[in-house]
PDB file of C-alpha atoms in Angstrom:
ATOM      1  CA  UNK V  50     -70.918   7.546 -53.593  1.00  0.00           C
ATOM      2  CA  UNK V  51     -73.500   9.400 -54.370  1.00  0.00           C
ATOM      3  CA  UNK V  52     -76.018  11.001 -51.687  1.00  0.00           C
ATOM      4  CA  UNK V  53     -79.369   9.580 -51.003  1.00  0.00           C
ATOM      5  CA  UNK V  54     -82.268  11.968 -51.900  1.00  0.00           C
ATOM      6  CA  UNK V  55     -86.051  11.571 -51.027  1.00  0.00           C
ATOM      7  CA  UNK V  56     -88.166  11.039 -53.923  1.00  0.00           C
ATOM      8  CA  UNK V  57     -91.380  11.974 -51.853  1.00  0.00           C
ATOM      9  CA  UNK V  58     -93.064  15.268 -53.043  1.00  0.00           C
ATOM     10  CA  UNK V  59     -92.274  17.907 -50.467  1.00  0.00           C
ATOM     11  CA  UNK V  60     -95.798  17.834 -49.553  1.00  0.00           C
ATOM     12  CA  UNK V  61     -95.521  14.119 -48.093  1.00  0.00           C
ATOM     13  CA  UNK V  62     -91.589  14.943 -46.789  1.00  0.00           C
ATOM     14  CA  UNK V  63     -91.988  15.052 -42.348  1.00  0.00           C
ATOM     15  CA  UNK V  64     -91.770  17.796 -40.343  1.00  0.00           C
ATOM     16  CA  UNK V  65     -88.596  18.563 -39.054  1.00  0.00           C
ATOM     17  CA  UNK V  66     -88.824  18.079 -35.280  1.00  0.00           C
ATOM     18  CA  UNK V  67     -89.160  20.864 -32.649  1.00  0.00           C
ATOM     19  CA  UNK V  68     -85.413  21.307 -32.105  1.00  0.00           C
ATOM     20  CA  UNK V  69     -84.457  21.291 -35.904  1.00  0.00           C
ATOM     21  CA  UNK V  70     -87.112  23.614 -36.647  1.00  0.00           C
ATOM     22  CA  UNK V  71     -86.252  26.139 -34.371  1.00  0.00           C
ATOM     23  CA  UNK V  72     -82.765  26.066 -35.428  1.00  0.00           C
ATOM     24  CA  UNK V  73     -83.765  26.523 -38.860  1.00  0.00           C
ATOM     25  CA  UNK V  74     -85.400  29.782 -37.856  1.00  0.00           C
ATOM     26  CA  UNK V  75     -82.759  30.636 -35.435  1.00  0.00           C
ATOM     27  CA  UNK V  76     -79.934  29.950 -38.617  1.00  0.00           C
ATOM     28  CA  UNK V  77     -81.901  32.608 -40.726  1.00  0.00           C
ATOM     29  CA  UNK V  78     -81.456  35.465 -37.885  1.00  0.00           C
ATOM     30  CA  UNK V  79     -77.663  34.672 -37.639  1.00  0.00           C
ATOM     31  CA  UNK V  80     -77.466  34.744 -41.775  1.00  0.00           C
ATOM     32  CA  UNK V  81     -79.668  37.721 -42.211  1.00  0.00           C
ATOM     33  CA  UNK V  82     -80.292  39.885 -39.192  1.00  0.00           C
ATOM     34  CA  UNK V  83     -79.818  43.878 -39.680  1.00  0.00           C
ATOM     35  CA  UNK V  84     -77.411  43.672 -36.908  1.00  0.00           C
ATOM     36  CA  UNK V  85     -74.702  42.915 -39.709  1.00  0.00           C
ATOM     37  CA  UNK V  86     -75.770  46.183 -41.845  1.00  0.00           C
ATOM     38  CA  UNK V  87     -72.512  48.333 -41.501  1.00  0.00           C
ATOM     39  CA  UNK V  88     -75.117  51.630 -40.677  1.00  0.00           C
ATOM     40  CA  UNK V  89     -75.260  49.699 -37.258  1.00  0.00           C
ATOM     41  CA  UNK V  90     -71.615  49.128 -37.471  1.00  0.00           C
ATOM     42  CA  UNK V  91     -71.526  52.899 -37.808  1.00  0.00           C
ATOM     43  CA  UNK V  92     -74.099  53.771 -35.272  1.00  0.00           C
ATOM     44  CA  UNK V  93     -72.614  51.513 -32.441  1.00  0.00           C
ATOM     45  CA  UNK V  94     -69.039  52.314 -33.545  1.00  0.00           C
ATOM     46  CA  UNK V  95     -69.207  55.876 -33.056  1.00  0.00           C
ATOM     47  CA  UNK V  96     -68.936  56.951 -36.512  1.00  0.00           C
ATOM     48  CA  UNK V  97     -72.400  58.704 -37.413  1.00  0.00           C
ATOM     49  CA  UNK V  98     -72.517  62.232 -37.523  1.00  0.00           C
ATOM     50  CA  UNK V  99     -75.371  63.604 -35.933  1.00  0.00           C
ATOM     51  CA  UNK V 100     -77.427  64.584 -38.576  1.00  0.00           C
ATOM     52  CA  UNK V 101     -77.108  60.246 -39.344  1.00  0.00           C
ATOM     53  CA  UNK V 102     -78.330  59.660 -35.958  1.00  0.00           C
ATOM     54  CA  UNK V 103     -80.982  62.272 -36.527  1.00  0.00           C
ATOM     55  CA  UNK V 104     -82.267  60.608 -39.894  1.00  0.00           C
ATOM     56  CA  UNK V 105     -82.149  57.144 -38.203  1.00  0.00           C
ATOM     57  CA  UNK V 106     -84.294  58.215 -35.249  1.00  0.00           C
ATOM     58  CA  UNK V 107     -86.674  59.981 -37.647  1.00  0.00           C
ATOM     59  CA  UNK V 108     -86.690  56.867 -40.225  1.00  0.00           C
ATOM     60  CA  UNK V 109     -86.834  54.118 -37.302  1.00  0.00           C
ATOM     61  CA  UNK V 110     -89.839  55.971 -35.549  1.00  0.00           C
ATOM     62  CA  UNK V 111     -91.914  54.881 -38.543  1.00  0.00           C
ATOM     63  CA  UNK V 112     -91.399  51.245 -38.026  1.00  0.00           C
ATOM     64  CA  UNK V 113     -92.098  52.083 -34.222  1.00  0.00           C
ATOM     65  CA  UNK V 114     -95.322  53.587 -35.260  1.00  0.00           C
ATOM     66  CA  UNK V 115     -96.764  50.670 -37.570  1.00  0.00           C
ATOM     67  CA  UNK V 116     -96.121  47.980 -34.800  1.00  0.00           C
ATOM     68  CA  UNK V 117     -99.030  48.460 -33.069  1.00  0.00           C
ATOM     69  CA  UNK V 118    -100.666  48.887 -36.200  1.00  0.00           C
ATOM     70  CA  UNK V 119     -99.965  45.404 -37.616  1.00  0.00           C
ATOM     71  CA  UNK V 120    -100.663  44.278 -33.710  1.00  0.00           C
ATOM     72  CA  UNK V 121    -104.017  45.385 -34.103  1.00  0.00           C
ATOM     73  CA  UNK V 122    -104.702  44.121 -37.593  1.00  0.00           C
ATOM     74  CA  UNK V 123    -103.537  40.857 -36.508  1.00  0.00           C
ATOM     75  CA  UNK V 124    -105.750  41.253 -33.511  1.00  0.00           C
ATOM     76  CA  UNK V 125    -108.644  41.853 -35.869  1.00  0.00           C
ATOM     77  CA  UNK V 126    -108.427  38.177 -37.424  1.00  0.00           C
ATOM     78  CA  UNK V 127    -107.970  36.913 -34.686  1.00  0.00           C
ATOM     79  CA  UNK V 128    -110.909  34.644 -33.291  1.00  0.00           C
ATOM     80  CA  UNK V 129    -109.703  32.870 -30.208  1.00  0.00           C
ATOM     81  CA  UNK V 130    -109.830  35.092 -27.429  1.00  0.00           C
ATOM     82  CA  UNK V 131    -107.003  33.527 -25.542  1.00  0.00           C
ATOM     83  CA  UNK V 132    -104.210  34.706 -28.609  1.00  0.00           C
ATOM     84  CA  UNK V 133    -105.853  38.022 -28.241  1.00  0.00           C
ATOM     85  CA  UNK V 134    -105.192  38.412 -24.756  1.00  0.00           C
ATOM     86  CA  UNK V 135    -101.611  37.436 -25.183  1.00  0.00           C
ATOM     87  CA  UNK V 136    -101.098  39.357 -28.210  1.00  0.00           C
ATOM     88  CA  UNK V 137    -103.094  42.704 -26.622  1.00  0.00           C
ATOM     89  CA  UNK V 138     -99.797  43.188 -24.359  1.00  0.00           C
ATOM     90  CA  UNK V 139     -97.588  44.181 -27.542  1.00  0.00           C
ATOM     91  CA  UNK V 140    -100.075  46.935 -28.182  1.00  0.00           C
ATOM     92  CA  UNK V 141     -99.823  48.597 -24.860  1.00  0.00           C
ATOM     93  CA  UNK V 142     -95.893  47.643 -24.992  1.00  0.00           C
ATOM     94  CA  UNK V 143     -95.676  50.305 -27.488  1.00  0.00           C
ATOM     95  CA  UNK V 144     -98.556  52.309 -27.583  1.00  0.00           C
ATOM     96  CA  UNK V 145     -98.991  52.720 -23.373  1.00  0.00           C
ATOM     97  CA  UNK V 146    -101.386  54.506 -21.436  1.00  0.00           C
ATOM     98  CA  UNK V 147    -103.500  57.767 -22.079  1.00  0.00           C
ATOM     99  CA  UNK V 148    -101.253  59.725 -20.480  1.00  0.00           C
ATOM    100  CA  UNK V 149     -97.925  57.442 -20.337  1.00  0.00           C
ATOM    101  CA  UNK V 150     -95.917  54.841 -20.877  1.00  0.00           C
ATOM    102  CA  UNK V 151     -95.259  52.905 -23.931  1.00  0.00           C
ATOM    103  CA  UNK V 152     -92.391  52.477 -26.661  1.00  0.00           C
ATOM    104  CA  UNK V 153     -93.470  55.277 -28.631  1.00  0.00           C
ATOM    105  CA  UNK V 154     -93.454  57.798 -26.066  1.00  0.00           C
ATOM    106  CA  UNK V 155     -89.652  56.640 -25.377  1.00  0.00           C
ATOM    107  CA  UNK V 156     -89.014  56.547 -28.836  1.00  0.00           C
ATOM    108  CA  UNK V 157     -90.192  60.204 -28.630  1.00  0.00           C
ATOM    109  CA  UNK V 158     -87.765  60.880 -25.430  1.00  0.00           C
ATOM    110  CA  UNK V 159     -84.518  59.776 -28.005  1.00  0.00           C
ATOM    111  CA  UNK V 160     -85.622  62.083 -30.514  1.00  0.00           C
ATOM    112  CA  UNK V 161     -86.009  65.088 -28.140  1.00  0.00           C
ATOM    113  CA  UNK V 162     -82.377  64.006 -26.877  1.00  0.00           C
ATOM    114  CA  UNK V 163     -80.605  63.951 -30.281  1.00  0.00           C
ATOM    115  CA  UNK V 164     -82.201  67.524 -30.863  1.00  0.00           C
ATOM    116  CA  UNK V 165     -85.146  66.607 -32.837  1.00  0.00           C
ATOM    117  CA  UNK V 166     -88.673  68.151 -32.227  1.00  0.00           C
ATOM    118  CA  UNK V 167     -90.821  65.164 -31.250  1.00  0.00           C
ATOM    119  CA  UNK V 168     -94.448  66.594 -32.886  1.00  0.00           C
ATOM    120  CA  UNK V 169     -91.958  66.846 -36.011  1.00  0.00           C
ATOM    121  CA  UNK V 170     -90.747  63.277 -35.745  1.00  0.00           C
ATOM    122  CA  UNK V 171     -93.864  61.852 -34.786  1.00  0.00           C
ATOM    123  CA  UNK V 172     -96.002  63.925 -37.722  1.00  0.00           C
ATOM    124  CA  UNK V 173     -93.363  61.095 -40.006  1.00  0.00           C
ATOM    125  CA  UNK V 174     -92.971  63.829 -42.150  1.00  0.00           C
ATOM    126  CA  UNK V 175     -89.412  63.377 -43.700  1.00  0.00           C
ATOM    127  CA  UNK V 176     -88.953  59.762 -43.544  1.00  0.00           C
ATOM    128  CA  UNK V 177     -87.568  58.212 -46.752  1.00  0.00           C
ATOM    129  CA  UNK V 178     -89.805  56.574 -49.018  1.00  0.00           C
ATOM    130  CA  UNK V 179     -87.932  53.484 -48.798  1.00  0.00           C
ATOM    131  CA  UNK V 180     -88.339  52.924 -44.961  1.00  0.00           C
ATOM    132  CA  UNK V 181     -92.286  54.080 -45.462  1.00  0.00           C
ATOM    133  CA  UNK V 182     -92.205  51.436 -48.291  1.00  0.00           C
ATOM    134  CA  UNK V 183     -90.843  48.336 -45.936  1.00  0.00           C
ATOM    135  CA  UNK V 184     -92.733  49.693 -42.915  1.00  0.00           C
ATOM    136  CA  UNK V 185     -96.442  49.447 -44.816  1.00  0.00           C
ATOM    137  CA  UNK V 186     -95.238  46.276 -46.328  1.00  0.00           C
ATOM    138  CA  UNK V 187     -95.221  44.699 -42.974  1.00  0.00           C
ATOM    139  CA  UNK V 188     -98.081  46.153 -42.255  1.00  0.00           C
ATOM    140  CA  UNK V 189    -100.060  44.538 -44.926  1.00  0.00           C
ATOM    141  CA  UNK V 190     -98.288  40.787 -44.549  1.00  0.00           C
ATOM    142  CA  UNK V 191     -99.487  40.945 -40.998  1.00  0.00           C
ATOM    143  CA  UNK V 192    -102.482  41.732 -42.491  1.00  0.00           C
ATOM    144  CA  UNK V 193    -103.569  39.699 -45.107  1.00  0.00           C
ATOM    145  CA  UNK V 194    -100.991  36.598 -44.918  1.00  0.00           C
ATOM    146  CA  UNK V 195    -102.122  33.200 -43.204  1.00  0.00           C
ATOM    147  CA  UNK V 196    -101.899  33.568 -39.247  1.00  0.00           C
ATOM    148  CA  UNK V 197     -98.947  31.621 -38.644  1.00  0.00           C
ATOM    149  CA  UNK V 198     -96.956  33.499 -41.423  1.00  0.00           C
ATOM    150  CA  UNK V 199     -97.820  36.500 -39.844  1.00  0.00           C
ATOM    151  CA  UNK V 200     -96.698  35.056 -36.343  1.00  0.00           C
ATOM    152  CA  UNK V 201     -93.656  33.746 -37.839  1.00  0.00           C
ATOM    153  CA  UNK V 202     -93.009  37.454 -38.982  1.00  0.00           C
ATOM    154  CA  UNK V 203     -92.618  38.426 -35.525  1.00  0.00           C
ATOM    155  CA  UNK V 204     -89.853  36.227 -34.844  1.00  0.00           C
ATOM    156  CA  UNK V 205     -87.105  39.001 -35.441  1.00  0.00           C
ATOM    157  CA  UNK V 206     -87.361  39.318 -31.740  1.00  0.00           C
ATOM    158  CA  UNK V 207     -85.465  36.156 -31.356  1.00  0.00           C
ATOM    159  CA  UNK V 208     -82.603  38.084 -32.359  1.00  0.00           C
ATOM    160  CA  UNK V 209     -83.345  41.729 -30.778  1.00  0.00           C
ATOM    161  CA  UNK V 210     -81.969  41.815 -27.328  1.00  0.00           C
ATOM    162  CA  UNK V 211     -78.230  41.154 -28.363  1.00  0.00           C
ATOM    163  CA  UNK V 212     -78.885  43.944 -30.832  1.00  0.00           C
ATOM    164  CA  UNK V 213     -80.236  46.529 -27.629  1.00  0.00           C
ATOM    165  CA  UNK V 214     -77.264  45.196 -25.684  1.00  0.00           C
ATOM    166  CA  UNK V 215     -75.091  46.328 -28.281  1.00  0.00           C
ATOM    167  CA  UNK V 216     -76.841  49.658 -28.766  1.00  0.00           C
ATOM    168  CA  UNK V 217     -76.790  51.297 -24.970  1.00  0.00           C
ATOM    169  CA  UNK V 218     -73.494  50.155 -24.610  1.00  0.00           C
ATOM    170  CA  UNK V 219     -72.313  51.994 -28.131  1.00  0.00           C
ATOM    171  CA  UNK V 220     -74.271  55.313 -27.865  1.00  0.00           C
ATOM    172  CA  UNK V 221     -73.329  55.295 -24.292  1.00  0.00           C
ATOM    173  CA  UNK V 222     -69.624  54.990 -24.560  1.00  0.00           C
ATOM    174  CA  UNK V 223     -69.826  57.065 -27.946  1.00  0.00           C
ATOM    175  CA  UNK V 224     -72.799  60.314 -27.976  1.00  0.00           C
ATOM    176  CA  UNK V 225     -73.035  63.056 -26.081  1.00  0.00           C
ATOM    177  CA  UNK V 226     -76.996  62.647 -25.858  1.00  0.00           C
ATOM    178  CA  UNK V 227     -77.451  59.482 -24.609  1.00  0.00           C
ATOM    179  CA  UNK V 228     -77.927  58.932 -21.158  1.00  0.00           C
ATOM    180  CA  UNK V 229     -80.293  56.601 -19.587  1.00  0.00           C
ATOM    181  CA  UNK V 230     -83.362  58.624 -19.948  1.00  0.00           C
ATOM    182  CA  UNK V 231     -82.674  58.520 -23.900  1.00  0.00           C
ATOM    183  CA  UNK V 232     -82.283  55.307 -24.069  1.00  0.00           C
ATOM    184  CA  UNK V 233     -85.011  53.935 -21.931  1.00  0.00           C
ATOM    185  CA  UNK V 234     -86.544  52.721 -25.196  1.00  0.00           C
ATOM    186  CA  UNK V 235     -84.150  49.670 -25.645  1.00  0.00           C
ATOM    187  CA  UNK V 236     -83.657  49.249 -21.616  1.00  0.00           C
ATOM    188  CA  UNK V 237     -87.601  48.184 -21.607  1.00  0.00           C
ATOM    189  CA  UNK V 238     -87.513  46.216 -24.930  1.00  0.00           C
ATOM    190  CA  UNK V 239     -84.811  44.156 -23.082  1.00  0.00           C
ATOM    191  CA  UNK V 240     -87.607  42.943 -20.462  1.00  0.00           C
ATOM    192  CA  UNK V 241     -90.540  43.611 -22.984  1.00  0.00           C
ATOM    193  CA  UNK V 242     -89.840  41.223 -26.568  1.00  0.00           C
ATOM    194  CA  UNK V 243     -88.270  38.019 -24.426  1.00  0.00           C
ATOM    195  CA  UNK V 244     -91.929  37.381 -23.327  1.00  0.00           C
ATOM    196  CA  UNK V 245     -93.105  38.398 -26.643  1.00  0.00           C
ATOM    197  CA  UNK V 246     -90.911  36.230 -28.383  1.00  0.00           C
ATOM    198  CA  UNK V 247     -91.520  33.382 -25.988  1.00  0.00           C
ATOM    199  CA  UNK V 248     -95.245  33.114 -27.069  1.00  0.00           C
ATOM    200  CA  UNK V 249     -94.413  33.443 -30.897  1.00  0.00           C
ATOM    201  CA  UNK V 250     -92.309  31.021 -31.004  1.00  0.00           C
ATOM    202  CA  UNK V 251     -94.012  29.005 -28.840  1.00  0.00           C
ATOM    203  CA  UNK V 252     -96.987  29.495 -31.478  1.00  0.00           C
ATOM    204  CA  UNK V 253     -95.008  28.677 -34.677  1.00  0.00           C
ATOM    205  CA  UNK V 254     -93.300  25.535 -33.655  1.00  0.00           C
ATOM    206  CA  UNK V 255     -96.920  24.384 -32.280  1.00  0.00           C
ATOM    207  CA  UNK V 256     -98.519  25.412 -35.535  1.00  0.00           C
ATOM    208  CA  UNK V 257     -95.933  24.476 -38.328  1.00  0.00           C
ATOM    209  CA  UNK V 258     -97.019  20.422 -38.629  1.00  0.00           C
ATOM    210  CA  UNK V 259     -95.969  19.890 -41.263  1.00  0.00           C
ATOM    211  CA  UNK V 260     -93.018  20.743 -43.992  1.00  0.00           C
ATOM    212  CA  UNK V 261     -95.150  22.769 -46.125  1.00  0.00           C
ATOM    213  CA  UNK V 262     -95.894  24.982 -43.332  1.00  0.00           C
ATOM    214  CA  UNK V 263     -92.322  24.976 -41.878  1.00  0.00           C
ATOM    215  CA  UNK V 264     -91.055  26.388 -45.004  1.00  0.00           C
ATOM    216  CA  UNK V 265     -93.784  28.928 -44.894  1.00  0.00           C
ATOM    217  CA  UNK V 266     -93.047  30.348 -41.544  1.00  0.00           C
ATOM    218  CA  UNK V 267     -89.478  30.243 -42.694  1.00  0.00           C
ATOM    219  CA  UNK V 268     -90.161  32.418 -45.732  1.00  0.00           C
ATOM    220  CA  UNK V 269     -92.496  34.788 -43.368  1.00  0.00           C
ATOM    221  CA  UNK V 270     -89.311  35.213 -40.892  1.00  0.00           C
ATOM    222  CA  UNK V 271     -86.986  36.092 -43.961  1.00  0.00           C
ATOM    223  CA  UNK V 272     -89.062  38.803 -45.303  1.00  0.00           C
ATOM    224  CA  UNK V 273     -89.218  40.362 -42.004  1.00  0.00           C
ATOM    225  CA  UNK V 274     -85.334  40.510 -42.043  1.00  0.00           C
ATOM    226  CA  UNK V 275     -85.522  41.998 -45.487  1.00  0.00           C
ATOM    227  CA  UNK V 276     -88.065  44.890 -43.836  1.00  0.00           C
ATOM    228  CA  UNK V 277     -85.875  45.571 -41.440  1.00  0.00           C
ATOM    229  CA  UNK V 278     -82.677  45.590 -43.668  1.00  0.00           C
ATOM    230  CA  UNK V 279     -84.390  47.391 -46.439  1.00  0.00           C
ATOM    231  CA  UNK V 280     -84.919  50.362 -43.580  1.00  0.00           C
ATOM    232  CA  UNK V 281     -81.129  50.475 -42.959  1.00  0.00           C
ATOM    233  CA  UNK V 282     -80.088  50.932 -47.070  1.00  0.00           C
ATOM    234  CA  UNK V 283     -82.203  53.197 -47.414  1.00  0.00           C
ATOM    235  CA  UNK V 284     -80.633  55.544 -44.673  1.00  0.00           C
ATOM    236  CA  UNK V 285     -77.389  54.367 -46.022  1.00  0.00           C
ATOM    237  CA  UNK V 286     -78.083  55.611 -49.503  1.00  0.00           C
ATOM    238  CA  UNK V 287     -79.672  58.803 -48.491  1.00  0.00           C
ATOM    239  CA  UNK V 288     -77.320  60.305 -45.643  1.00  0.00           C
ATOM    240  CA  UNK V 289     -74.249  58.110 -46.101  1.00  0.00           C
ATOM    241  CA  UNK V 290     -73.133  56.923 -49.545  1.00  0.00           C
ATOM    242  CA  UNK V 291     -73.806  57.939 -52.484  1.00  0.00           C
ATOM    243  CA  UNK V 292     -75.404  59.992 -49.878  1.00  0.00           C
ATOM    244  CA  UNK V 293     -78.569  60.825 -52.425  1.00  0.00           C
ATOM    245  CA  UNK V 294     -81.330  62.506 -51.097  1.00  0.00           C
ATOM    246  CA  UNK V 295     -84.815  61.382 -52.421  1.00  0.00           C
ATOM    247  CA  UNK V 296     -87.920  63.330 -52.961  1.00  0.00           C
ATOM    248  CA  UNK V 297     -89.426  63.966 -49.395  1.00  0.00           C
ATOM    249  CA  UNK V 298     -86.677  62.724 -47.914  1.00  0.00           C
ATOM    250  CA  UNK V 299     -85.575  64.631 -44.326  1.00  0.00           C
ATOM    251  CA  UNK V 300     -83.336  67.572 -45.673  1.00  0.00           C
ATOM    252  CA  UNK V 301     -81.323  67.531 -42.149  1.00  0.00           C
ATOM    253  CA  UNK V 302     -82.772  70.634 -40.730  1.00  0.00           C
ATOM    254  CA  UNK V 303     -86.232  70.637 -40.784  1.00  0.00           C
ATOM    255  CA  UNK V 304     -87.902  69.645 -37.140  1.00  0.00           C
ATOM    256  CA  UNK V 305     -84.336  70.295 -35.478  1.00  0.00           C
ATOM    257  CA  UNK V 306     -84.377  72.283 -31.847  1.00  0.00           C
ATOM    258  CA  UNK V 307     -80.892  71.729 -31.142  1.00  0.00           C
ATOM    259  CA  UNK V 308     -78.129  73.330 -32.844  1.00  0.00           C
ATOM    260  CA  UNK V 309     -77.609  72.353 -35.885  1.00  0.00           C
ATOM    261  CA  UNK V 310     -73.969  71.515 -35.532  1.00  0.00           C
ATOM    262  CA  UNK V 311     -74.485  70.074 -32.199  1.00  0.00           C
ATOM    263  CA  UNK V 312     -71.794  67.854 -31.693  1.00  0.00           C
ATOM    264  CA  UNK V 313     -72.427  64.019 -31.906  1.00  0.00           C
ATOM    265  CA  UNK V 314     -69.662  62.087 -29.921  1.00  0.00           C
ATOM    266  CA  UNK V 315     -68.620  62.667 -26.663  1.00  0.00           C
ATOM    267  CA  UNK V 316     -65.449  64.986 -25.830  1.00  0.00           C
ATOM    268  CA  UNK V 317     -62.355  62.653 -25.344  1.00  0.00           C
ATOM    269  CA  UNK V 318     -61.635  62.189 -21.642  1.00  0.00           C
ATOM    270  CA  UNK V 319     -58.406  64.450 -20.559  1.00  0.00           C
ATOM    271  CA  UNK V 320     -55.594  62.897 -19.375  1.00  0.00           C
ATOM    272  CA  UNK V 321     -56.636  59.426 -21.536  1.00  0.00           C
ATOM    273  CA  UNK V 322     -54.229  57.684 -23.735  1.00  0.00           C
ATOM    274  CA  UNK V 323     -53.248  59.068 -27.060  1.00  0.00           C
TER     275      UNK V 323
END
């Protein structure tokens, strides 16, 4: 028996209703979010070196550094004063203070832990042109794409706090350097994004009326799950396999305080089973 199709033009096709909408976006996250890139695999398993955790701290502190950024052009579109107060709170989430506070400024406490001169990491000099690439093409969606799109691109922090979870509990049962104070980056993010996250969404499913817009937010959501991914294969072809350096590219040794073979995992506990 064959299947019954609509004949209606997408354009006059419903809405799909609250629920099924948000599962739509929620399906793409579990389909395409970077926690299935095997560089996390590596990173939470224990199996980066430390000049790997090095380049993904330095590579990774770009994308940390264009978020408020792309809060801020967003911001600058925006016209009712009410989304601007909400939205103002991601900006200080990362940026902080004058003299402290924020997620850059924890960022900057991981680098200093993995041996990494912060002033170095946070000059971006060294990141791969491939992670610079993604980063400013986020930037510029947020930028000049239709509000809701660029609301809908925000929506990665659906999927973010299992992904933090993950990551304390790998570097801490894995690294020498982490310890709490190196990690207080994701240990905030897991109290920060949830409220984020809960006015995005809340934003989206008011805003997407109709199919045509559905789909649109949909599309916005995927590309920022292709950002994020696109930051991850481009750390796994420079410092993994084929392991090919590009042109400005971090060489592994520039903006490095600690030692240079500083160990990266933890010493085996004595006495432990073989």
């Amino acid at each position: 028996m064959t299947a019954w199709r609509s004949n209606l033009p997408d354009a006059l096709k419903p809405a799909l209703n609250r629920t099924d909408f948000e599962a739509r976006l929620r399906a793409i996250g579990a389909a395409r979010y970077h926690d299935k890139h095997p560089f996390h695999g590596m990173l939470h398993g224990g199996g980066c070196s430390m000049t790997q955790v090095r380049a993904w701290v330095i590579n990774r502190f770009y994308y940390q550094s264009r978020i408020p950024l792309k809060d801020a052009a967003f911001m600058s579109r925006c016209e009712d004063i009410s989304i601007r107060r909400a939205w103002r709170k991601r900006i200080e989430d990362h940026d902080g203070g004058r003299e402290e506070g924020g997620g850059i400024r924890r960022w900057l406490k991981l680098a200093e832990a993995v041996g990494l001169d912060p002033d170095y990491v946070e000059s971006t000099r060294g990141v791969l042109p491939g992670t610079r690439f993604a980063c400013d093409a986020y930037v510029r969606f947020v930028r000049d794409m239709p509000m809701l799109d660029a609301v809908a691109a925000s929506l990665t922090e659906l999927f973010a706090p299992t992904i933090h979870k993950n990551r304390i509990a790998g570097l801490l049962e894995h690294y020498a350097f982490a310890n709490e104070d190196a990690l207080s980056y994701f240990r905030k993010r897991l109290d920060e994004a949830p409220v984020d996250v809960a006015f995005g969404l809340n934003y989206v499913l008011d805003h997407a009326d109709t199919l045509e817009k559905q789909d649109a937010a949909a599309a916005a959501l995927t590309f920022k799950t292709d950002v994020l991914w696109a930051q991850l294969d481009a750390l796994q072809s420079a410092y993994v396999s084929p392991a090919l350096l590009p042109p400005g590219g971090w060489d592994g040794k520039e903006g490095v305080i600690g030692a240079l073979d500083q160990p990266a995992l933890r010493e085996p506990v004595r006495g432990a089973a073989e």
